[in-house]
Coordinates of N, CA and C in Angstrom, one line a residue:
M1 N 49.9 137.9 62.1 CA 50.1 139.3 61.8 C 48.7 140.0 61.9
T2 N 48.6 141.3 61.7 CA 47.4 142.0 62.0 C 46.6 142.2 60.7
I3 N 45.3 142.0 60.8 CA 44.4 142.3 59.7 C 43.6 143.5 60.1
R4 N 43.7 144.6 59.4 CA 43.0 145.8 59.7 C 42.0 146.1 58.6
I5 N 40.8 146.5 59.0 CA 39.7 146.6 58.1 C 39.0 147.9 58.3
G6 N 38.6 148.6 57.2 CA 37.9 149.8 57.3 C 37.2 150.3 56.0
I7 N 37.1 151.6 56.0 CA 36.3 152.3 54.9 C 37.1 153.4 54.4
G8 N 36.6 154.1 53.4 CA 37.3 155.3 52.8 C 36.7 156.5 53.5
G9 N 37.5 157.2 54.3 CA 37.1 158.5 54.9 C 36.1 158.2 56.0
W10 N 35.6 159.3 56.6 CA 34.6 159.1 57.7 C 33.5 160.1 57.6
T11 N 33.5 161.0 56.7 CA 32.5 162.1 56.5 C 31.7 161.8 55.3
Y12 N 30.5 161.4 55.5 CA 29.6 161.1 54.4 C 28.2 161.1 54.9
A13 N 27.4 162.1 54.4 CA 26.1 162.4 54.9 C 25.1 161.1 55.0
P14 N 25.1 160.2 54.0 CA 24.2 159.1 54.2 C 24.6 158.1 55.3
W15 N 25.8 158.2 55.8 CA 26.1 157.4 57.0 C 25.5 157.9 58.3
R16 N 25.0 159.1 58.3 CA 24.4 159.7 59.5 C 23.0 159.1 59.6
G17 N 22.8 158.4 60.7 CA 21.5 157.7 61.0 C 21.5 156.3 60.5
T18 N 22.6 155.9 59.7 CA 22.7 154.5 59.3 C 23.9 153.9 60.0
F19 N 25.1 154.5 59.8 CA 26.2 154.0 60.6 C 26.4 154.8 61.9
Y20 N 26.4 156.1 61.7 CA 26.5 157.0 62.9 C 25.1 157.1 63.6
P21 N 25.0 157.1 64.9 CA 23.7 157.2 65.5 C 23.0 158.6 65.2
D22 N 21.7 158.6 65.3 CA 21.0 159.9 65.1 C 21.6 161.0 66.0
K23 N 21.8 162.1 65.4 CA 22.2 163.3 66.2 C 23.6 163.2 66.7
W24 N 24.4 162.2 66.2 CA 25.8 162.1 66.7 C 26.5 163.4 66.2
P25 N 27.3 164.0 67.0 CA 28.1 165.3 66.6 C 29.0 165.0 65.4
Q26 N 28.9 165.8 64.4 CA 29.8 165.5 63.2 C 31.3 165.6 63.6
K27 N 31.6 166.5 64.5 CA 33.0 166.7 64.9 C 33.6 165.4 65.6
R28 N 32.7 164.5 66.0 CA 33.1 163.3 66.7 C 32.9 162.0 65.8
E29 N 32.7 162.2 64.5 CA 32.5 161.1 63.6 C 33.7 160.2 63.5
L30 N 34.9 160.8 63.4 CA 36.1 160.0 63.4 C 36.3 159.2 64.6
E31 N 36.0 159.8 65.8 CA 36.1 159.0 67.0 C 35.1 157.8 67.0
Y32 N 33.9 158.0 66.5 CA 33.0 156.9 66.5 C 33.4 155.8 65.5
A33 N 33.8 156.2 64.3 CA 34.2 155.3 63.3 C 35.4 154.5 63.8
A34 N 36.4 155.1 64.4 CA 37.6 154.4 64.9 C 37.3 153.5 66.0
G35 N 36.1 153.7 66.7 CA 35.7 152.7 67.7 C 35.1 151.5 67.2
K36 N 34.6 151.5 65.9 CA 34.0 150.4 65.3 C 34.9 149.7 64.3
L37 N 35.8 150.4 63.7 CA 36.7 149.9 62.6 C 38.1 149.8 63.1
T38 N 39.0 149.3 62.3 CA 40.4 149.2 62.7 C 41.4 150.0 61.8
A39 N 40.8 150.6 60.8 CA 41.6 151.4 59.8 C 40.6 152.3 59.0
I40 N 41.2 153.3 58.5 CA 40.5 154.2 57.5 C 41.5 154.6 56.5
E41 N 41.0 154.6 55.2 CA 41.8 155.1 54.1 C 41.3 156.5 53.9
V42 N 42.3 157.5 53.9 CA 42.0 158.9 53.8 C 42.1 159.3 52.3
N43 N 41.0 159.7 51.8 CA 40.9 160.2 50.4 C 41.3 161.7 50.2
G44 N 41.0 162.4 51.3 CA 41.3 163.9 51.2 C 42.7 164.3 50.9
T45 N 43.7 163.4 51.3 CA 45.1 163.7 51.0 C 45.4 163.6 49.5
Y46 N 44.5 163.0 48.8 CA 44.7 162.9 47.3 C 44.5 164.3 46.7
Y47 N 43.6 165.1 47.2 CA 43.2 166.3 46.6 C 43.9 167.5 47.2
S48 N 44.3 167.5 48.4 CA 45.0 168.7 49.0 C 45.9 168.3 50.1
G49 N 46.8 169.2 50.5 CA 47.7 169.0 51.6 C 47.0 169.4 52.9
F50 N 47.6 168.9 54.0 CA 47.1 169.2 55.3 C 48.3 169.7 56.2
K51 N 48.0 170.4 57.3 CA 49.0 170.8 58.2 C 49.3 169.7 59.2
P52 N 50.5 169.7 59.7 CA 50.9 168.7 60.7 C 49.9 168.6 61.9
A53 N 49.3 169.7 62.3 CA 48.4 169.6 63.4 C 47.2 168.8 63.1
T54 N 46.8 168.7 61.8 CA 45.6 167.9 61.4 C 45.9 166.5 61.6
F55 N 47.1 166.0 61.2 CA 47.5 164.6 61.3 C 47.6 164.3 62.8
A56 N 48.1 165.2 63.6 CA 48.2 165.0 65.0 C 46.8 164.9 65.7
G57 N 45.9 165.7 65.2 CA 44.5 165.6 65.7 C 43.9 164.2 65.4
W58 N 44.1 163.7 64.2 CA 43.6 162.4 63.8 C 44.2 161.4 64.7
R59 N 45.4 161.5 65.0 CA 46.1 160.5 65.9 C 45.5 160.5 67.2
D60 N 45.2 161.7 67.7 CA 44.7 161.8 69.1 C 43.3 161.4 69.3
Q61 N 42.5 161.4 68.2 CA 41.1 161.0 68.3 C 40.8 159.6 68.1
T62 N 41.9 158.8 67.9 CA 41.7 157.4 67.6 C 42.4 156.5 68.6
P63 N 41.9 155.3 68.8 CA 42.5 154.4 69.8 C 43.8 153.8 69.4
D64 N 44.6 153.2 70.4 CA 45.8 152.5 70.1 C 45.5 151.4 69.1
G65 N 46.4 151.2 68.2 CA 46.2 150.1 67.2 C 45.5 150.5 66.0
F66 N 44.8 151.6 66.0 CA 44.1 152.1 64.8 C 45.1 152.6 63.8
V67 N 44.8 152.5 62.5 CA 45.8 152.9 61.5 C 45.1 153.7 60.3
F68 N 45.8 154.7 59.8 CA 45.3 155.4 58.7 C 46.2 155.1 57.4
A69 N 45.5 154.7 56.4 CA 46.2 154.6 55.1 C 45.9 156.0 54.4
L70 N 46.9 156.5 53.8 CA 46.8 157.8 53.1 C 46.9 157.7 51.6
K71 N 45.9 158.2 50.9 CA 46.0 158.3 49.4 C 47.0 159.4 49.1
A72 N 48.0 159.1 48.3 CA 49.0 160.1 48.0 C 48.4 161.2 47.0
S73 N 49.0 162.3 47.0 CA 48.6 163.5 46.2 C 48.5 163.1 44.7
R74 N 47.4 163.6 44.1 CA 47.3 163.4 42.6 C 48.4 164.0 41.8
Y75 N 49.0 165.0 42.4 CA 50.2 165.6 41.7 C 51.4 164.7 41.5
C76 N 51.4 163.6 42.3 CA 52.4 162.6 42.2 C 52.2 161.6 41.1
T77 N 50.9 161.2 41.0 CA 50.6 160.1 40.1 C 49.9 160.5 38.8
N78 N 49.2 161.6 38.7 CA 48.5 162.0 37.5 C 49.4 162.9 36.6
R79 N 50.4 162.3 36.1 CA 51.4 163.0 35.2 C 51.8 162.1 34.1
K80 N 52.3 162.7 33.1 CA 52.7 161.9 31.9 C 54.0 161.2 32.2
V81 N 54.9 161.9 32.8 CA 56.3 161.3 33.1 C 56.4 161.1 34.6
L82 N 56.2 159.8 35.1 CA 56.3 159.5 36.5 C 57.6 159.8 37.1
A83 N 58.7 159.6 36.3 CA 60.0 159.8 36.8 C 60.3 161.2 37.2
E84 N 59.4 162.1 36.9 CA 59.6 163.5 37.3 C 58.8 163.9 38.5
A85 N 58.3 162.9 39.2 CA 57.4 163.2 40.4 C 58.2 163.4 41.7
G86 N 59.5 163.4 41.7 CA 60.3 163.4 42.9 C 59.9 164.6 43.8
E87 N 59.8 165.8 43.3 CA 59.5 166.9 44.1 C 58.1 166.8 44.7
S88 N 57.1 166.4 44.0 CA 55.8 166.2 44.5 C 55.7 165.1 45.6
I89 N 56.5 164.1 45.4 CA 56.5 163.0 46.4 C 57.1 163.5 47.7
A90 N 58.2 164.2 47.6 CA 58.9 164.8 48.8 C 57.9 165.7 49.5
R91 N 57.2 166.5 48.7 CA 56.3 167.5 49.4 C 55.1 166.7 50.1
F92 N 54.7 165.6 49.5 CA 53.6 164.9 50.1 C 54.1 164.2 51.4
V93 N 55.1 163.5 51.4 CA 55.6 162.8 52.6 C 56.1 163.8 53.7
G94 N 56.5 165.0 53.2 CA 57.1 166.0 54.1 C 56.1 166.9 54.7
Q95 N 54.8 166.8 54.5 CA 53.8 167.7 54.9 C 53.4 167.6 56.4
G96 N 53.8 166.5 57.0 CA 53.5 166.3 58.4 C 52.8 165.0 58.7
I97 N 52.8 164.0 57.7 CA 52.1 162.8 57.9 C 52.7 161.9 59.0
T98 N 54.0 162.2 59.4 CA 54.6 161.4 60.4 C 54.1 161.8 61.8
E99 N 53.3 162.9 61.9 CA 52.6 163.2 63.2 C 51.7 162.1 63.6
L100 N 51.3 161.2 62.6 CA 50.4 160.1 62.9 C 51.2 159.0 63.8
G101 N 52.5 159.1 63.7 CA 53.3 158.1 64.5 C 53.0 156.7 64.1
N102 N 52.8 155.8 65.0 CA 52.6 154.4 64.7 C 51.2 154.1 64.2
K103 N 50.4 155.2 64.0 CA 49.1 155.1 63.3 C 49.2 155.4 61.8
L104 N 50.4 155.6 61.3 CA 50.6 155.8 59.9 C 50.7 154.5 59.2
G105 N 49.7 154.1 58.4 CA 49.7 152.9 57.7 C 50.3 153.1 56.3
P106 N 50.0 152.3 55.3 CA 50.5 152.4 54.0 C 50.1 153.7 53.3
I107 N 51.0 154.1 52.4 CA 50.6 155.2 51.5 C 50.1 154.6 50.2
L108 N 49.0 155.0 49.7 CA 48.4 154.4 48.5 C 48.6 155.4 47.3
W109 N 49.4 154.9 46.4 CA 49.7 155.6 45.1 C 48.7 155.1 44.0
Q110 N 47.7 155.9 43.8 CA 46.6 155.4 42.9 C 46.8 156.1 41.5
F111 N 46.7 155.3 40.5 CA 46.9 155.8 39.1 C 45.6 155.8 38.3
M112 N 45.4 156.7 37.4 CA 44.2 156.8 36.7 C 44.1 155.6 35.8
A113 N 42.8 155.3 35.4 CA 42.5 154.1 34.6 C 43.1 154.2 33.2
T114 N 43.5 155.4 32.8 CA 44.0 155.6 31.5 C 45.5 155.5 31.5
K115 N 46.2 155.4 32.6 CA 47.6 155.3 32.7 C 48.1 153.9 32.3
K116 N 48.9 153.9 31.2 CA 49.4 152.6 30.7 C 50.8 152.3 31.3
F117 N 51.1 151.0 31.3 CA 52.4 150.6 31.8 C 53.6 150.9 30.9
D118 N 54.6 151.6 31.5 CA 55.8 151.8 30.8 C 56.9 151.4 31.8
A119 N 57.6 150.3 31.5 CA 58.5 149.7 32.5 C 59.6 150.6 33.0
D120 N 60.2 151.4 32.1 CA 61.3 152.3 32.5 C 60.7 153.4 33.4
D121 N 59.6 154.0 33.0 CA 59.1 155.1 33.7 C 58.6 154.7 35.0
F122 N 57.8 153.6 35.1 CA 57.2 153.1 36.3 C 58.3 152.6 37.3
G123 N 59.3 152.0 36.7 CA 60.5 151.6 37.6 C 61.2 152.8 38.2
A124 N 61.3 153.8 37.4 CA 61.9 155.1 38.0 C 61.1 155.7 39.0
F125 N 59.7 155.6 38.9 CA 58.8 156.1 39.9 C 59.0 155.4 41.2
L126 N 59.0 154.1 41.1 CA 59.2 153.2 42.3 C 60.4 153.6 43.1
K127 N 61.5 153.9 42.4 CA 62.8 154.2 43.0 C 62.7 155.6 43.8
L128 N 61.7 156.4 43.4 CA 61.5 157.7 44.1 C 60.8 157.6 45.4
L129 N 60.2 156.5 45.7 CA 59.4 156.3 46.9 C 60.3 156.1 48.1
P130 N 60.2 157.0 49.1 CA 61.2 157.0 50.2 C 60.9 155.8 51.2
A131 N 62.0 155.3 51.7 CA 61.8 154.2 52.7 C 61.4 154.7 54.1
E132 N 61.7 156.0 54.3 CA 61.4 156.5 55.6 C 61.2 158.0 55.5
Q133 N 60.6 158.6 56.6 CA 60.4 160.0 56.7 C 60.5 160.4 58.2
D134 N 61.4 161.3 58.5 CA 61.5 161.7 59.9 C 61.7 160.5 60.9
G135 N 62.5 159.5 60.3 CA 62.8 158.4 61.2 C 61.7 157.3 61.2
I136 N 60.6 157.5 60.5 CA 59.5 156.6 60.5 C 59.5 155.8 59.2
A137 N 59.5 154.5 59.3 CA 59.4 153.7 58.1 C 58.1 153.9 57.3
L138 N 58.2 154.0 56.0 CA 57.1 154.2 55.1 C 56.8 152.9 54.4
R139 N 55.5 152.6 54.2 CA 55.1 151.4 53.4 C 54.3 152.0 52.2
H140 N 54.5 151.4 51.1 CA 53.9 151.9 49.8 C 53.1 150.8 49.1
A141 N 51.9 151.2 48.6 CA 51.1 150.4 47.8 C 50.7 151.1 46.5
V142 N 50.7 150.5 45.4 CA 50.3 151.1 44.1 C 49.0 150.4 43.6
Q143 N 48.1 151.3 43.2 CA 46.9 150.8 42.5 C 46.9 151.2 41.1
V144 N 47.0 150.2 40.2 CA 47.0 150.5 38.8 C 45.7 149.9 38.2
R145 N 45.2 150.6 37.1 CA 43.8 150.2 36.7 C 43.8 150.0 35.1
H146 N 44.9 149.9 34.5 CA 44.9 149.7 33.0 C 45.4 148.3 32.8
E147 N 44.8 147.6 31.8 CA 45.1 146.2 31.5 C 46.6 146.0 31.1
S148 N 47.3 147.1 30.7 CA 48.7 146.9 30.2 C 49.6 146.5 31.4
F149 N 49.1 146.7 32.7 CA 49.9 146.4 33.8 C 49.9 144.9 34.1
A150 N 49.0 144.1 33.4 CA 48.9 142.7 33.7 C 50.1 141.9 33.0
T151 N 51.3 142.2 33.4 CA 52.5 141.6 32.9 C 53.4 141.2 34.0
P152 N 54.2 140.1 33.8 CA 55.1 139.7 34.9 C 56.2 140.8 35.1
E153 N 56.5 141.6 34.1 CA 57.5 142.7 34.3 C 57.1 143.7 35.4
F154 N 55.8 144.0 35.4 CA 55.3 144.9 36.4 C 55.4 144.3 37.8
I155 N 55.0 143.0 37.9 CA 55.0 142.3 39.2 C 56.5 142.3 39.7
D156 N 57.4 142.0 38.8 CA 58.8 141.9 39.2 C 59.3 143.2 39.7
L157 N 58.9 144.3 39.0 CA 59.4 145.7 39.4 C 58.9 146.0 40.9
C158 N 57.6 145.7 41.1 CA 57.1 146.0 42.5 C 57.7 145.1 43.5
R159 N 57.9 143.8 43.2 CA 58.5 142.9 44.2 C 60.0 143.3 44.5
A160 N 60.7 143.8 43.5 CA 62.1 144.2 43.7 C 62.1 145.5 44.6
A161 N 61.1 146.3 44.4 CA 61.0 147.6 45.2 C 60.3 147.4 46.6
K162 N 59.8 146.1 46.8 CA 59.1 145.8 48.0 C 57.9 146.7 48.2
V163 N 57.2 147.0 47.1 CA 56.0 147.8 47.1 C 54.8 146.9 46.8
A164 N 53.8 147.1 47.6 CA 52.6 146.2 47.4 C 51.8 146.7 46.2
I165 N 51.2 145.7 45.5 CA 50.2 146.0 44.5 C 48.8 145.8 45.1
V166 N 48.0 146.8 45.0 CA 46.6 146.8 45.5 C 45.8 145.8 44.7
Y167 N 45.2 144.9 45.5 CA 44.1 144.0 44.8 C 42.8 144.8 45.0
A168 N 42.3 145.3 43.8 CA 41.1 146.1 43.9 C 40.0 145.3 43.1
R169 N 39.0 144.9 43.8 CA 37.9 144.2 43.1 C 36.8 145.3 42.7
S170 N 36.7 145.4 41.3 CA 35.9 146.4 40.8 C 35.2 145.9 39.6
D171 N 34.0 146.5 39.2 CA 33.3 146.2 38.0 C 33.8 146.9 36.8
D172 N 34.8 147.8 37.0 CA 35.1 148.8 36.0 C 36.5 148.5 35.4
Y173 N 37.4 147.8 36.0 CA 38.8 147.6 35.5 C 39.3 146.3 36.1
P174 N 40.3 145.7 35.4 CA 40.9 144.4 35.8 C 41.6 144.5 37.2
A175 N 41.7 143.4 37.8 CA 42.4 143.3 39.1 C 43.7 142.5 39.0
I176 N 44.6 142.8 39.9 CA 45.9 142.0 40.0 C 46.0 141.6 41.5
A177 N 46.2 140.3 41.8 CA 46.2 139.8 43.1 C 47.5 139.4 43.6
D178 N 48.6 139.5 42.8 CA 49.9 139.2 43.3 C 50.3 140.0 44.5
V179 N 50.9 139.4 45.5 CA 51.4 140.1 46.7 C 52.9 140.3 46.5
T180 N 53.3 141.6 46.5 CA 54.7 141.9 46.2 C 55.4 142.6 47.3
G181 N 54.7 143.0 48.3 CA 55.3 143.7 49.4 C 55.3 142.8 50.7
D182 N 55.6 143.4 51.8 CA 55.5 142.6 53.1 C 54.2 142.8 53.8
F183 N 53.2 143.3 53.0 CA 51.8 143.5 53.5 C 50.9 143.3 52.3
A184 N 49.7 143.0 52.5 CA 48.7 142.9 51.5 C 47.7 144.1 51.6
Y185 N 47.2 144.6 50.5 CA 46.3 145.7 50.5 C 45.2 145.4 49.5
A186 N 44.0 145.4 50.1 CA 42.8 145.0 49.2 C 41.8 146.1 49.3
R187 N 41.1 146.4 48.2 CA 40.0 147.4 48.1 C 38.9 146.7 47.4
Y188 N 37.7 146.7 48.1 CA 36.5 146.1 47.6 C 35.6 147.3 47.2
E189 N 35.3 147.4 45.9 CA 34.7 148.6 45.3 C 33.4 148.3 44.7
N190 N 32.7 147.2 45.0 CA 31.5 146.9 44.3 C 30.3 146.5 45.2
A191 N 30.2 147.2 46.3 CA 29.0 147.0 47.2 C 27.7 147.3 46.4
V192 N 26.7 146.5 46.8 CA 25.4 146.6 46.1 C 24.3 147.0 47.1
E193 N 23.3 147.6 46.6 CA 22.2 148.1 47.5 C 21.3 147.0 48.0
D194 N 21.1 146.0 47.2 CA 20.1 144.9 47.6 C 20.6 143.9 48.5
E195 N 21.9 144.1 49.0 CA 22.4 143.2 50.1 C 22.5 144.1 51.3
P196 N 21.9 143.8 52.4 CA 21.9 144.6 53.6 C 23.4 144.9 54.1
L197 N 24.3 144.0 53.8 CA 25.7 144.2 54.2 C 26.5 144.7 53.1
G198 N 25.9 145.0 52.0 CA 26.7 145.4 50.8 C 27.1 144.3 49.9
Y199 N 27.4 143.1 50.5 CA 27.9 141.9 49.9 C 27.1 140.7 50.4
A200 N 27.0 139.7 49.6 CA 26.3 138.5 50.1 C 27.1 137.9 51.3
P201 N 26.5 137.3 52.2 CA 27.2 136.7 53.3 C 28.3 135.7 52.9
A202 N 28.0 134.9 51.9 CA 29.0 134.0 51.4 C 30.2 134.7 50.8
D203 N 29.9 135.8 50.2 CA 31.0 136.6 49.6 C 31.9 137.2 50.7
L204 N 31.3 137.7 51.8 CA 32.1 138.2 52.9 C 32.8 137.1 53.6
D205 N 32.3 135.9 53.6 CA 33.0 134.7 54.1 C 34.3 134.5 53.3
S206 N 34.1 134.6 52.0 CA 35.3 134.3 51.1 C 36.3 135.4 51.3
I207 N 35.9 136.7 51.4 CA 36.8 137.8 51.6 C 37.6 137.6 52.9
A208 N 36.9 137.2 53.9 CA 37.5 136.9 55.2 C 38.6 135.8 55.1
Q209 N 38.2 134.8 54.4 CA 39.2 133.7 54.2 C 40.4 134.2 53.5
S210 N 40.2 135.0 52.4 CA 41.4 135.6 51.7 C 42.3 136.4 52.7
A211 N 41.6 137.2 53.5 CA 42.4 138.0 54.4 C 43.2 137.2 55.4
K212 N 42.6 136.1 55.9 CA 43.4 135.2 56.8 C 44.5 134.5 56.1
L213 N 44.3 134.1 54.8 CA 45.4 133.4 54.1 C 46.5 134.4 53.8
W214 N 46.2 135.6 53.4 CA 47.2 136.6 53.2 C 48.0 136.8 54.5
A215 N 47.3 137.0 55.6 CA 48.0 137.2 56.8 C 49.0 136.1 57.2
A216 N 48.6 134.9 56.8 CA 49.4 133.7 57.1 C 50.5 133.5 56.1
G217 N 50.6 134.4 55.1 CA 51.6 134.2 54.0 C 51.1 133.4 52.9
G218 N 49.8 133.1 52.8 CA 49.3 132.3 51.7 C 48.9 133.0 50.5
R219 N 48.3 132.3 49.6 CA 47.9 132.8 48.3 C 46.4 132.3 48.0
P220 N 45.4 133.1 48.2 CA 44.0 132.7 48.1 C 43.8 132.2 46.6
D221 N 43.0 131.1 46.5 CA 42.7 130.5 45.2 C 41.6 131.4 44.6
G222 N 41.6 131.3 43.3 CA 40.5 131.9 42.5 C 40.7 133.4 42.2
L223 N 41.8 134.0 42.6 CA 42.0 135.4 42.3 C 42.9 135.6 41.1
P224 N 42.9 136.7 40.4 CA 43.7 136.9 39.2 C 45.2 137.2 39.5
Y225 N 46.0 136.2 39.2 CA 47.5 136.3 39.4 C 48.2 136.5 38.0
I226 N 49.3 137.2 38.1 CA 50.1 137.4 36.8 C 51.5 136.7 36.9
G227 N 52.1 136.9 38.1 CA 53.5 136.4 38.2 C 53.6 135.0 38.8
E228 N 54.8 134.6 39.0 CA 55.0 133.3 39.6 C 54.8 133.3 41.1
V229 N 54.5 132.1 41.7 CA 54.3 132.0 43.1 C 55.7 132.1 43.8
H230 N 55.7 132.9 44.9 CA 56.9 133.1 45.7 C 56.6 132.7 47.1
D231 N 57.6 132.1 47.8 CA 57.4 131.9 49.2 C 57.2 133.2 50.0
A232 N 56.4 133.2 51.0 CA 56.1 134.4 51.7 C 55.9 134.1 53.2
A233 N 56.3 135.1 54.0 CA 56.2 135.0 55.4 C 54.8 135.6 55.8
P234 N 54.4 135.4 57.1 CA 53.2 136.1 57.5 C 53.3 137.6 57.3
R235 N 52.2 138.3 57.1 CA 52.2 139.7 56.7 C 51.0 140.4 57.2
D236 N 51.1 141.7 57.4 CA 49.9 142.5 57.7 C 49.0 142.6 56.5
V237 N 47.7 142.8 56.8 CA 46.7 142.9 55.8 C 45.9 144.1 56.0
F238 N 45.6 144.9 55.0 CA 44.7 146.0 55.0 C 43.6 145.8 54.0
A239 N 42.3 145.9 54.5 CA 41.2 145.7 53.6 C 40.2 146.8 53.8
F240 N 39.8 147.4 52.7 CA 39.0 148.6 52.7 C 37.8 148.4 51.8
F241 N 36.6 148.8 52.3 CA 35.4 148.8 51.5 C 35.2 150.2 50.9
I242 N 35.3 150.4 49.6 CA 35.4 151.7 49.0 C 34.4 151.7 47.8
S243 N 33.7 152.7 47.6 CA 32.9 152.9 46.4 C 31.7 151.9 46.3
G244 N 31.3 151.6 45.1 CA 30.0 150.9 45.0 C 28.9 151.7 45.6
V245 N 28.0 151.0 46.3 CA 26.9 151.7 47.0 C 27.5 152.0 48.4
K246 N 28.0 153.2 48.4 CA 28.9 153.7 49.5 C 28.2 153.6 50.9
V247 N 26.9 153.8 50.9 CA 26.2 153.7 52.2 C 26.3 152.4 52.9
R248 N 26.6 151.3 52.1 CA 26.8 150.0 52.7 C 28.2 149.7 53.2
N249 N 29.1 150.5 52.9 CA 30.5 150.1 53.2 C 30.8 150.0 54.7
P250 N 30.3 150.8 55.6 CA 30.6 150.6 57.0 C 30.1 149.3 57.6
V251 N 28.9 148.9 57.2 CA 28.3 147.6 57.7 C 29.1 146.5 57.1
A252 N 29.6 146.6 55.8 CA 30.4 145.5 55.2 C 31.7 145.4 56.0
A253 N 32.3 146.5 56.4 CA 33.6 146.5 57.1 C 33.4 145.8 58.5
C254 N 32.3 146.2 59.2 CA 32.0 145.6 60.5 C 31.7 144.1 60.4
A255 N 31.0 143.7 59.3 CA 30.8 142.3 59.1 C 32.1 141.5 58.9
L256 N 33.0 142.1 58.2 CA 34.3 141.4 57.9 C 35.1 141.4 59.2
I257 N 35.1 142.4 60.0 CA 35.8 142.4 61.3 C 35.3 141.2 62.1
D258 N 34.0 141.1 62.2 CA 33.4 140.0 62.9 C 33.9 138.6 62.4
R259 N 34.0 138.5 61.1 CA 34.4 137.2 60.5 C 35.9 136.9 60.7
V260 N 36.8 137.8 60.9 CA 38.2 137.5 61.0 C 38.7 137.5 62.4
K261 N 37.8 137.8 63.4 CA 38.2 137.7 64.8 C 38.5 136.3 65.2

């Protein structure tokens, strides 16, 4: 299966002259990034909606095989009662994201670190996530950041819904590594400045090995699991370097691409 690796967004001033060549046109930054990486997680869709022409433009500026993961609107996830998010979810998936065609990757539903697990409400939210839009299949991943989600009941809900749980390695909140969908989604959020690649070479080797194991249907050792082990088939993998010392994320992604080739 395919392992796709990238960063969050493509517009960031400190990447100019470090990742992007000096004097590279800003309007062509997506084109350059897509030539070096195999995926990008779009954060802007969390804050505002976009026109269908924007998604079509992203599609046309990127090569075959490139994929965008889209962070879902905050109006879907930052609410007291998740079961009431249906209208916001429909508005998000209906804004034109399918203009990306086969470059549309998973939709990331990210929850605030203060959001606690409520089995009934979260289960109702998962049932609101559409399986398709405009004839294009949708894949969903949820990122939860409160310790109350570290329960087998949460794992079972996501597995039943065939929704992936994001494995997010962060210094600020606990991680869950159980794979519950037909793809794996990882976010590495703790790049450091004193490592030229953002992460120690041995750490990147370990991350690469995890990606390969996930792709083969395996379960990497040493990660935080909550639920029981389930048999799994080969699966797609999405790995993004996000946050931490952000200026290091592109080189970390390129280094990981080299390691999984």
